[in-house]
Structures are given as structure tokens and as C-alpha cells.
Amino acid sequence: VNPRMFDFHLLSHAGLQGTSRPVYYHVLWNEGNYTPDEIQELTFGLCFGYSRCTKSIGCVTPIYYADKVAERVRLYYGGDWDDLMSDTGTVQSNMSGGSDRLIEQKYIHENLRMTMFFI
């Protein structure tokens, strides 16, 4: 923890077995001018909102949900994410002279498109 920066460690979960590890948080922008105590309380509160667990989790819930979304995107857009992001592979020229990847999109039922059904 740096005395000149707004950062902190938070141990928000109880260790069921073994050693619990704290998570290091670094506040990049404090637009609301919150005090350090308010930021830490908010962060601690966000550790209790994960739908798959009835207890607190080690990191804030939005990070876990973002990880689930990224995993699901990888599954739906097919195969190896590293290959998808590399410069080699199948590309198609667009009107602006750039290139777009040809990605075969998996079908998702209309009723499920705007939901987080995979949680």
C-alpha cells in the first residue's frame, strides 16, 4: 500500500480451508469524492452480490460476472480466443479499407438474448 496513492487490501471472504488471500484494490478515479472508508465499505458490500454463492466472495461481483461473460463470448464465437485476436486467419475487407474477421456466431434464442442466462 502506497501512502501517496488510493489503494488498499481487502479480505472479504472467510477461508473455508487453508489460507485466505486478500485482494489488492487501486482506485484509479474517485469522481464522487468518496472517503477511503466509503470506498472500502462499498467494495466490501459488492462482494456479497454473487448469485452463485450465499456467502461473500474474494473479489467484487462485477469482476466475476465479467469473467463469465468473457468465457461465454469465447464459447459462442468459436474456438481459440488467441487465434481470433491474432493477425493471421480469415479476414474480409470492409468498405473503409480495413478488415473484419469472419466470425460464425452461434444462435441464441430471442427470449434469452438480453439476459445473463449462463449465470
mmCIF file of N, CA and C in Angstrom:
data_model
loop_
_atom_site.group_PDB
_atom_site.id
_atom_site.type_symbol
_atom_site.label_atom_id
_atom_site.label_comp_id
_atom_site.label_asym_id
_atom_site.label_seq_id
_atom_site.Cartn_x
_atom_site.Cartn_y
_atom_site.Cartn_z
ATOM 1 N N VAL A 1 0.847 -1.169 0.000
ATOM 2 C CA VAL A 1 0.000 0.000 0.000
ATOM 3 C C VAL A 1 0.892 1.232 0.000
ATOM 4 N N ASN A 2 0.597 2.138 -0.906
ATOM 5 C CA ASN A 2 1.403 3.335 -1.087
ATOM 6 C C ASN A 2 0.741 4.510 -0.361
ATOM 7 N N PRO A 3 1.471 5.255 0.452
ATOM 8 C CA PRO A 3 0.860 6.363 1.189
ATOM 9 C C PRO A 3 0.414 7.524 0.305
ATOM 10 N N ARG A 4 0.939 7.609 -0.919
ATOM 11 C CA ARG A 4 0.565 8.707 -1.814
ATOM 12 C C ARG A 4 -0.512 8.309 -2.821
ATOM 13 N N MET A 5 -0.951 7.062 -2.812
ATOM 14 C CA MET A 5 -1.972 6.594 -3.747
ATOM 15 C C MET A 5 -3.157 6.038 -2.976
ATOM 16 N N PHE A 6 -4.280 5.958 -3.643
ATOM 17 C CA PHE A 6 -5.518 5.468 -3.039
ATOM 18 C C PHE A 6 -5.638 3.979 -3.356
ATOM 19 N N ASP A 7 -5.061 3.147 -2.525
ATOM 20 C CA ASP A 7 -5.117 1.704 -2.717
ATOM 21 C C ASP A 7 -5.288 1.018 -1.369
ATOM 22 N N PHE A 8 -5.771 -0.209 -1.393
ATOM 23 C CA PHE A 8 -5.995 -0.938 -0.152
ATOM 24 C C PHE A 8 -6.098 -2.428 -0.435
ATOM 25 N N HIS A 9 -5.919 -3.214 0.603
ATOM 26 C CA HIS A 9 -6.133 -4.654 0.562
ATOM 27 C C HIS A 9 -7.434 -4.949 1.285
ATOM 28 N N LEU A 10 -8.193 -5.914 0.784
ATOM 29 C CA LEU A 10 -9.462 -6.269 1.403
ATOM 30 C C LEU A 10 -9.585 -7.784 1.466
ATOM 31 N N LEU A 11 -9.836 -8.284 2.642
ATOM 32 C CA LEU A 11 -10.107 -9.708 2.835
ATOM 33 C C LEU A 11 -11.597 -9.818 3.126
ATOM 34 N N SER A 12 -12.373 -10.099 2.096
ATOM 35 C CA SER A 12 -13.823 -10.041 2.216
ATOM 36 C C SER A 12 -14.472 -11.399 2.458
ATOM 37 N N HIS A 13 -13.725 -12.464 2.363
ATOM 38 C CA HIS A 13 -14.316 -13.792 2.497
ATOM 39 C C HIS A 13 -13.617 -14.583 3.599
ATOM 40 N N ALA A 14 -14.374 -15.496 4.167
ATOM 41 C CA ALA A 14 -13.818 -16.384 5.193
ATOM 42 C C ALA A 14 -13.162 -17.573 4.513
ATOM 43 N N GLY A 15 -12.041 -17.974 5.023
ATOM 44 C CA GLY A 15 -11.364 -19.128 4.456
ATOM 45 C C GLY A 15 -11.996 -20.419 4.942
ATOM 46 N N LEU A 16 -12.493 -21.222 4.015
ATOM 47 C CA LEU A 16 -13.103 -22.495 4.399
ATOM 48 C C LEU A 16 -12.034 -23.539 4.687
ATOM 49 N N GLN A 17 -10.993 -23.547 3.890
ATOM 50 C CA GLN A 17 -9.859 -24.433 4.115
ATOM 51 C C GLN A 17 -8.599 -23.684 3.723
ATOM 52 N N GLY A 18 -7.564 -23.884 4.458
ATOM 53 C CA GLY A 18 -6.302 -23.257 4.095
ATOM 54 C C GLY A 18 -6.232 -21.787 4.442
ATOM 55 N N THR A 19 -5.496 -21.056 3.634
ATOM 56 C CA THR A 19 -5.241 -19.646 3.893
ATOM 57 C C THR A 19 -6.071 -18.776 2.957
ATOM 58 N N SER A 20 -6.706 -17.740 3.506
ATOM 59 C CA SER A 20 -7.430 -16.777 2.675
ATOM 60 C C SER A 20 -6.442 -15.739 2.169
ATOM 61 N N ARG A 21 -6.659 -15.287 0.943
ATOM 62 C CA ARG A 21 -5.768 -14.283 0.354
ATOM 63 C C ARG A 21 -6.527 -12.975 0.174
ATOM 64 N N PRO A 22 -5.976 -11.869 0.614
ATOM 65 C CA PRO A 22 -6.637 -10.578 0.386
ATOM 66 C C PRO A 22 -6.488 -10.146 -1.071
ATOM 67 N N VAL A 23 -7.403 -9.306 -1.507
ATOM 68 C CA VAL A 23 -7.368 -8.763 -2.860
ATOM 69 C C VAL A 23 -6.866 -7.321 -2.775
ATOM 70 N N TYR A 24 -5.999 -6.959 -3.692
ATOM 71 C CA TYR A 24 -5.438 -5.610 -3.732
ATOM 72 C C TYR A 24 -6.278 -4.760 -4.685
ATOM 73 N N TYR A 25 -6.781 -3.637 -4.194
ATOM 74 C CA TYR A 25 -7.581 -2.710 -4.996
ATOM 75 C C TYR A 25 -6.830 -1.391 -5.117
ATOM 76 N N HIS A 26 -6.908 -0.790 -6.281
ATOM 77 C CA HIS A 26 -6.292 0.510 -6.531
ATOM 78 C C HIS A 26 -7.356 1.402 -7.160
ATOM 79 N N VAL A 27 -7.706 2.483 -6.509
ATOM 80 C CA VAL A 27 -8.725 3.400 -7.009
ATOM 81 C C VAL A 27 -8.076 4.307 -8.046
ATOM 82 N N LEU A 28 -8.549 4.202 -9.284
ATOM 83 C CA LEU A 28 -7.982 4.995 -10.361
ATOM 84 C C LEU A 28 -8.594 6.391 -10.435
ATOM 85 N N TRP A 29 -9.903 6.489 -10.185
ATOM 86 C CA TRP A 29 -10.592 7.768 -10.312
ATOM 87 C C TRP A 29 -11.695 7.824 -9.279
ATOM 88 N N ASN A 30 -11.701 8.819 -8.452
ATOM 89 C CA ASN A 30 -12.697 8.983 -7.406
ATOM 90 C C ASN A 30 -13.576 10.184 -7.758
ATOM 91 N N GLU A 31 -14.446 10.001 -8.729
ATOM 92 C CA GLU A 31 -15.269 11.088 -9.232
ATOM 93 C C GLU A 31 -16.272 11.606 -8.200
ATOM 94 N N GLY A 32 -16.733 10.729 -7.327
ATOM 95 C CA GLY A 32 -17.714 11.116 -6.323
ATOM 96 C C GLY A 32 -17.111 11.687 -5.053
ATOM 97 N N ASN A 33 -15.807 11.827 -5.007
ATOM 98 C CA ASN A 33 -15.089 12.315 -3.821
ATOM 99 C C ASN A 33 -15.455 11.534 -2.556
ATOM 100 N N TYR A 34 -15.488 10.218 -2.700
ATOM 101 C CA TYR A 34 -15.766 9.358 -1.550
ATOM 102 C C TYR A 34 -14.542 9.283 -0.653
ATOM 103 N N THR A 35 -14.778 9.085 0.622
ATOM 104 C CA THR A 35 -13.680 8.897 1.559
ATOM 105 C C THR A 35 -13.142 7.480 1.393
ATOM 106 N N PRO A 36 -11.928 7.224 1.841
ATOM 107 C CA PRO A 36 -11.406 5.857 1.759
ATOM 108 C C PRO A 36 -12.305 4.840 2.470
ATOM 109 N N ASP A 37 -12.874 5.219 3.615
ATOM 110 C CA ASP A 37 -13.758 4.292 4.320
ATOM 111 C C ASP A 37 -14.998 3.966 3.503
ATOM 112 N N GLU A 38 -15.562 4.954 2.818
ATOM 113 C CA GLU A 38 -16.752 4.718 1.998
ATOM 114 C C GLU A 38 -16.438 3.810 0.815
ATOM 115 N N ILE A 39 -15.305 4.012 0.183
ATOM 116 C CA ILE A 39 -14.898 3.155 -0.939
ATOM 117 C C ILE A 39 -14.694 1.718 -0.457
ATOM 118 N N GLN A 40 -14.061 1.550 0.692
ATOM 119 C CA GLN A 40 -13.826 0.211 1.211
ATOM 120 C C GLN A 40 -15.125 -0.470 1.610
ATOM 121 N N GLU A 41 -16.059 0.268 2.200
ATOM 122 C CA GLU A 41 -17.359 -0.314 2.558
ATOM 123 C C GLU A 41 -18.147 -0.704 1.312
ATOM 124 N N LEU A 42 -18.128 0.137 0.285
ATOM 125 C CA LEU A 42 -18.800 -0.187 -0.968
ATOM 126 C C LEU A 42 -18.191 -1.427 -1.607
ATOM 127 N N THR A 43 -16.886 -1.488 -1.638
ATOM 128 C CA THR A 43 -16.193 -2.643 -2.208
ATOM 129 C C THR A 43 -16.521 -3.909 -1.435
ATOM 130 N N PHE A 44 -16.522 -3.809 -0.120
ATOM 131 C CA PHE A 44 -16.867 -4.961 0.707
ATOM 132 C C PHE A 44 -18.309 -5.398 0.447
ATOM 133 N N GLY A 45 -19.227 -4.442 0.321
ATOM 134 C CA GLY A 45 -20.626 -4.760 0.046
ATOM 135 C C GLY A 45 -20.826 -5.435 -1.301
ATOM 136 N N LEU A 46 -20.023 -5.056 -2.295
ATOM 137 C CA LEU A 46 -20.133 -5.667 -3.624
ATOM 138 C C LEU A 46 -19.665 -7.122 -3.638
ATOM 139 N N CYS A 47 -19.002 -7.551 -2.602
ATOM 140 C CA CYS A 47 -18.543 -8.943 -2.525
ATOM 141 C C CYS A 47 -19.659 -9.896 -2.099
ATOM 142 N N PHE A 48 -20.837 -9.388 -1.776
ATOM 143 C CA PHE A 48 -21.945 -10.218 -1.312
ATOM 144 C C PHE A 48 -23.040 -10.415 -2.353
ATOM 145 N N GLY A 49 -22.875 -9.913 -3.570
ATOM 146 C CA GLY A 49 -23.950 -9.961 -4.553
ATOM 147 C C GLY A 49 -23.848 -11.034 -5.604
ATOM 148 N N TYR A 50 -22.941 -11.979 -5.459
ATOM 149 C CA TYR A 50 -22.756 -13.012 -6.475
ATOM 150 C C TYR A 50 -23.857 -14.048 -6.360
ATOM 151 N N SER A 51 -24.556 -14.305 -7.454
ATOM 152 C CA SER A 51 -25.746 -15.159 -7.410
ATOM 153 C C SER A 51 -25.446 -16.641 -7.205
ATOM 154 N N ARG A 52 -24.240 -17.083 -7.451
ATOM 155 C CA ARG A 52 -23.913 -18.499 -7.284
ATOM 156 C C ARG A 52 -23.435 -18.856 -5.881
ATOM 157 N N CYS A 53 -23.345 -17.888 -5.020
ATOM 158 C CA CYS A 53 -22.797 -18.133 -3.690
ATOM 159 C C CYS A 53 -23.616 -17.386 -2.642
ATOM 160 N N THR A 54 -23.883 -18.030 -1.530
ATOM 161 C CA THR A 54 -24.652 -17.390 -0.461
ATOM 162 C C THR A 54 -23.774 -16.634 0.525
ATOM 163 N N LYS A 55 -22.475 -16.747 0.375
ATOM 164 C CA LYS A 55 -21.536 -16.044 1.246
ATOM 165 C C LYS A 55 -20.787 -14.999 0.442
ATOM 166 N N SER A 56 -19.926 -14.270 1.088
ATOM 167 C CA SER A 56 -19.137 -13.287 0.348
ATOM 168 C C SER A 56 -18.075 -14.004 -0.481
ATOM 169 N N ILE A 57 -17.651 -13.332 -1.536
ATOM 170 C CA ILE A 57 -16.621 -13.889 -2.413
ATOM 171 C C ILE A 57 -15.365 -13.046 -2.284
ATOM 172 N N GLY A 58 -14.280 -13.515 -2.836
ATOM 173 C CA GLY A 58 -12.994 -12.866 -2.654
ATOM 174 C C GLY A 58 -12.838 -11.548 -3.374
ATOM 175 N N CYS A 59 -13.499 -11.369 -4.498
ATOM 176 C CA CYS A 59 -13.364 -10.165 -5.302
ATOM 177 C C CYS A 59 -14.761 -9.617 -5.582
ATOM 178 N N VAL A 60 -14.879 -8.371 -6.001
ATOM 179 C CA VAL A 60 -16.197 -7.785 -6.211
ATOM 180 C C VAL A 60 -16.956 -8.523 -7.310
ATOM 181 N N THR A 61 -18.260 -8.575 -7.164
ATOM 182 C CA THR A 61 -19.131 -9.337 -8.051
ATOM 183 C C THR A 61 -19.001 -8.947 -9.526
ATOM 184 N N PRO A 62 -18.941 -7.672 -9.900
ATOM 185 C CA PRO A 62 -18.820 -7.345 -11.328
ATOM 186 C C PRO A 62 -17.619 -7.978 -12.012
ATOM 187 N N ILE A 63 -16.538 -8.206 -11.280
ATOM 188 C CA ILE A 63 -15.371 -8.847 -11.877
ATOM 189 C C ILE A 63 -15.677 -10.306 -12.206
ATOM 190 N N TYR A 64 -16.362 -11.007 -11.323
ATOM 191 C CA TYR A 64 -16.734 -12.393 -11.593
ATOM 192 C C TYR A 64 -17.705 -12.474 -12.768
ATOM 193 N N TYR A 65 -18.681 -11.566 -12.827
ATOM 194 C CA TYR A 65 -19.627 -11.566 -13.941
ATOM 195 C C TYR A 65 -18.914 -11.247 -15.259
ATOM 196 N N ALA A 66 -17.980 -10.325 -15.249
ATOM 197 C CA ALA A 66 -17.229 -10.003 -16.467
ATOM 198 C C ALA A 66 -16.429 -11.211 -16.937
ATOM 199 N N ASP A 67 -15.892 -11.980 -16.010
ATOM 200 C CA ASP A 67 -15.166 -13.193 -16.363
ATOM 201 C C ASP A 67 -16.097 -14.217 -16.999
ATOM 202 N N LYS A 68 -17.299 -14.352 -16.450
ATOM 203 C CA LYS A 68 -18.280 -15.292 -17.017
ATOM 204 C C LYS A 68 -18.703 -14.859 -18.420
ATOM 205 N N VAL A 69 -18.912 -13.565 -18.616
ATOM 206 C CA VAL A 69 -19.295 -13.055 -19.930
ATOM 207 C C VAL A 69 -18.170 -13.302 -20.937
ATOM 208 N N ALA A 70 -16.939 -13.040 -20.564
ATOM 209 C CA ALA A 70 -15.805 -13.264 -21.467
ATOM 210 C C ALA A 70 -15.675 -14.741 -21.827
ATOM 211 N N GLU A 71 -15.883 -15.607 -20.851
ATOM 212 C CA GLU A 71 -15.840 -17.051 -21.116
ATOM 213 C C GLU A 71 -16.943 -17.449 -22.091
ATOM 214 N N ARG A 72 -18.132 -16.901 -21.907
ATOM 215 C CA ARG A 72 -19.261 -17.224 -22.772
ATOM 216 C C ARG A 72 -19.044 -16.694 -24.186
ATOM 217 N N VAL A 73 -18.461 -15.504 -24.303
ATOM 218 C CA VAL A 73 -18.160 -14.944 -25.626
ATOM 219 C C VAL A 73 -17.196 -15.854 -26.361
ATOM 220 N N ARG A 74 -16.200 -16.329 -25.649
ATOM 221 C CA ARG A 74 -15.237 -17.243 -26.277
ATOM 222 C C ARG A 74 -15.930 -18.498 -26.781
ATOM 223 N N LEU A 75 -16.871 -19.024 -26.020
ATOM 224 C CA LEU A 75 -17.581 -20.229 -26.434
ATOM 225 C C LEU A 75 -18.504 -19.977 -27.628
ATOM 226 N N TYR A 76 -19.191 -18.856 -27.629
ATOM 227 C CA TYR A 76 -20.141 -18.576 -28.698
ATOM 228 C C TYR A 76 -19.479 -18.129 -29.991
ATOM 229 N N TYR A 77 -18.348 -17.460 -29.892
ATOM 230 C CA TYR A 77 -17.683 -17.014 -31.103
ATOM 231 C C TYR A 77 -16.632 -17.981 -31.577
ATOM 232 N N GLY A 78 -16.636 -19.148 -30.989
ATOM 233 C CA GLY A 78 -15.897 -20.262 -31.526
ATOM 234 C C GLY A 78 -14.420 -20.312 -31.223
ATOM 235 N N GLY A 79 -14.045 -21.463 -30.729
ATOM 236 C CA GLY A 79 -12.667 -21.865 -30.672
ATOM 237 C C GLY A 79 -11.723 -21.065 -29.817
ATOM 238 N N ASP A 80 -10.568 -20.880 -30.384
ATOM 239 C CA ASP A 80 -9.441 -20.318 -29.663
ATOM 240 C C ASP A 80 -9.481 -18.795 -29.709
ATOM 241 N N TRP A 81 -9.578 -18.168 -28.558
ATOM 242 C CA TRP A 81 -9.643 -16.709 -28.486
ATOM 243 C C TRP A 81 -8.349 -16.080 -28.984
ATOM 244 N N ASP A 82 -7.215 -16.709 -28.706
ATOM 245 C CA ASP A 82 -5.934 -16.171 -29.170
ATOM 246 C C ASP A 82 -5.886 -16.131 -30.692
ATOM 247 N N ASP A 83 -6.419 -17.163 -31.341
ATOM 248 C CA ASP A 83 -6.452 -17.188 -32.798
ATOM 249 C C ASP A 83 -7.398 -16.112 -33.321
ATOM 250 N N LEU A 84 -8.492 -15.898 -32.620
ATOM 251 C CA LEU A 84 -9.462 -14.890 -33.019
ATOM 252 C C LEU A 84 -8.873 -13.493 -32.966
ATOM 253 N N MET A 85 -7.991 -13.234 -32.003
ATOM 254 C CA MET A 85 -7.418 -11.902 -31.825
ATOM 255 C C MET A 85 -6.098 -11.715 -32.582
ATOM 256 N N SER A 86 -5.571 -12.764 -33.181
ATOM 257 C CA SER A 86 -4.288 -12.648 -33.870
ATOM 258 C C SER A 86 -4.475 -12.015 -35.251
ATOM 259 N N ASP A 87 -3.373 -11.685 -35.884
ATOM 260 C CA ASP A 87 -3.422 -11.063 -37.202
ATOM 261 C C ASP A 87 -3.534 -12.083 -38.327
ATOM 262 N N THR A 88 -3.360 -13.352 -38.030
ATOM 263 C CA THR A 88 -3.483 -14.370 -39.060
ATOM 264 C C THR A 88 -4.888 -14.950 -39.019
ATOM 265 N N GLY A 89 -5.297 -15.561 -40.084
ATOM 266 C CA GLY A 89 -6.622 -16.164 -40.126
ATOM 267 C C GLY A 89 -7.463 -15.546 -41.224
ATOM 268 N N THR A 90 -8.727 -15.881 -41.245
ATOM 269 C CA THR A 90 -9.632 -15.426 -42.283
ATOM 270 C C THR A 90 -10.094 -14.012 -42.001
ATOM 271 N N VAL A 91 -9.929 -13.137 -42.978
ATOM 272 C CA VAL A 91 -10.394 -11.758 -42.841
ATOM 273 C C VAL A 91 -11.204 -11.384 -44.063
ATOM 274 N N GLN A 92 -12.038 -10.386 -43.924
ATOM 275 C CA GLN A 92 -12.838 -9.893 -45.025
ATOM 276 C C GLN A 92 -12.671 -8.379 -45.075
ATOM 277 N N SER A 93 -12.422 -7.826 -46.262
ATOM 278 C CA SER A 93 -12.256 -6.381 -46.383
ATOM 279 C C SER A 93 -13.594 -5.695 -46.209
ATOM 280 N N ASN A 94 -13.567 -4.544 -45.557
ATOM 281 C CA ASN A 94 -14.791 -3.767 -45.425
ATOM 282 C C ASN A 94 -14.689 -2.513 -46.270
ATOM 283 N N MET A 95 -15.731 -1.692 -46.261
ATOM 284 C CA MET A 95 -15.804 -0.520 -47.126
ATOM 285 C C MET A 95 -14.717 0.498 -46.800
ATOM 286 N N SER A 96 -14.285 0.591 -45.558
ATOM 287 C CA SER A 96 -13.316 1.614 -45.178
ATOM 288 C C SER A 96 -11.879 1.206 -45.482
ATOM 289 N N GLY A 97 -11.692 0.034 -46.049
ATOM 290 C CA GLY A 97 -10.351 -0.395 -46.388
ATOM 291 C C GLY A 97 -9.697 -1.225 -45.306
ATOM 292 N N GLY A 98 -10.337 -1.339 -44.143
ATOM 293 C CA GLY A 98 -9.815 -2.164 -43.058
ATOM 294 C C GLY A 98 -10.219 -3.606 -43.260
ATOM 295 N N SER A 99 -10.166 -4.368 -42.224
ATOM 296 C CA SER A 99 -10.575 -5.764 -42.348
ATOM 297 C C SER A 99 -11.374 -6.166 -41.119
ATOM 298 N N ASP A 100 -12.332 -7.029 -41.329
ATOM 299 C CA ASP A 100 -13.144 -7.587 -40.257
ATOM 300 C C ASP A 100 -12.988 -9.097 -40.261
ATOM 301 N N ARG A 101 -12.985 -9.680 -39.097
ATOM 302 C CA ARG A 101 -12.894 -11.127 -39.002
ATOM 303 C C ARG A 101 -14.224 -11.752 -39.366
ATOM 304 N N LEU A 102 -14.166 -12.866 -40.064
ATOM 305 C CA LEU A 102 -15.366 -13.645 -40.314
ATOM 306 C C LEU A 102 -15.583 -14.532 -39.098
ATOM 307 N N ILE A 103 -16.594 -14.227 -38.342
ATOM 308 C CA ILE A 103 -16.860 -14.977 -37.120
ATOM 309 C C ILE A 103 -18.226 -15.620 -37.253
ATOM 310 N N GLU A 104 -18.263 -16.915 -37.104
ATOM 311 C CA GLU A 104 -19.543 -17.610 -37.151
ATOM 312 C C GLU A 104 -20.192 -17.489 -35.783
ATOM 313 N N GLN A 105 -21.319 -16.827 -35.751
ATOM 314 C CA GLN A 105 -21.997 -16.568 -34.489
ATOM 315 C C GLN A 105 -22.974 -17.702 -34.205
ATOM 316 N N LYS A 106 -22.999 -18.166 -32.959
ATOM 317 C CA LYS A 106 -23.935 -19.204 -32.550
ATOM 318 C C LYS A 106 -25.315 -18.595 -32.341
ATOM 319 N N TYR A 107 -26.338 -19.388 -32.578
ATOM 320 C CA TYR A 107 -27.707 -18.907 -32.435
ATOM 321 C C TYR A 107 -28.116 -18.905 -30.964
ATOM 322 N N ILE A 108 -28.662 -17.783 -30.519
ATOM 323 C CA ILE A 108 -29.220 -17.656 -29.172
ATOM 324 C C ILE A 108 -30.677 -17.288 -29.338
ATOM 325 N N HIS A 109 -31.547 -17.995 -28.658
ATOM 326 C CA HIS A 109 -32.984 -17.734 -28.766
ATOM 327 C C HIS A 109 -33.295 -16.284 -28.402
ATOM 328 N N GLU A 110 -34.251 -15.695 -29.111
ATOM 329 C CA GLU A 110 -34.599 -14.285 -28.934
ATOM 330 C C GLU A 110 -34.957 -13.944 -27.489
ATOM 331 N N ASN A 111 -35.627 -14.837 -26.770
ATOM 332 C CA ASN A 111 -36.027 -14.574 -25.389
ATOM 333 C C ASN A 111 -34.842 -14.524 -24.425
ATOM 334 N N LEU A 112 -33.710 -15.060 -24.831
ATOM 335 C CA LEU A 112 -32.550 -15.125 -23.949
ATOM 336 C C LEU A 112 -31.451 -14.126 -24.297
ATOM 337 N N ARG A 113 -31.589 -13.411 -25.381
ATOM 338 C CA ARG A 113 -30.501 -12.567 -25.873
ATOM 339 C C ARG A 113 -30.069 -11.479 -24.904
ATOM 340 N N MET A 114 -30.959 -10.843 -24.222
ATOM 341 C CA MET A 114 -30.603 -9.728 -23.343
ATOM 342 C C MET A 114 -30.611 -10.140 -21.875
ATOM 343 N N THR A 115 -30.413 -11.400 -21.586
ATOM 344 C CA THR A 115 -30.366 -11.882 -20.212
ATOM 345 C C THR A 115 -29.008 -12.522 -19.943
ATOM 346 N N MET A 116 -28.717 -12.694 -18.682
ATOM 347 C CA MET A 116 -27.479 -13.385 -18.294
ATOM 348 C C MET A 116 -27.843 -14.820 -17.906
ATOM 349 N N PHE A 117 -28.377 -15.576 -18.877
ATOM 350 C CA PHE A 117 -28.875 -16.919 -18.624
ATOM 351 C C PHE A 117 -27.793 -17.899 -18.222
ATOM 352 N N PHE A 118 -26.551 -17.617 -18.532
ATOM 353 C CA PHE A 118 -25.451 -18.531 -18.271
ATOM 354 C C PHE A 118 -24.934 -18.466 -16.841
ATOM 355 N N ILE A 119 -25.434 -17.542 -16.035
ATOM 356 C CA ILE A 119 -25.005 -17.405 -14.653
ATOM 357 C C ILE A 119 -25.539 -18.591 -13.912
#
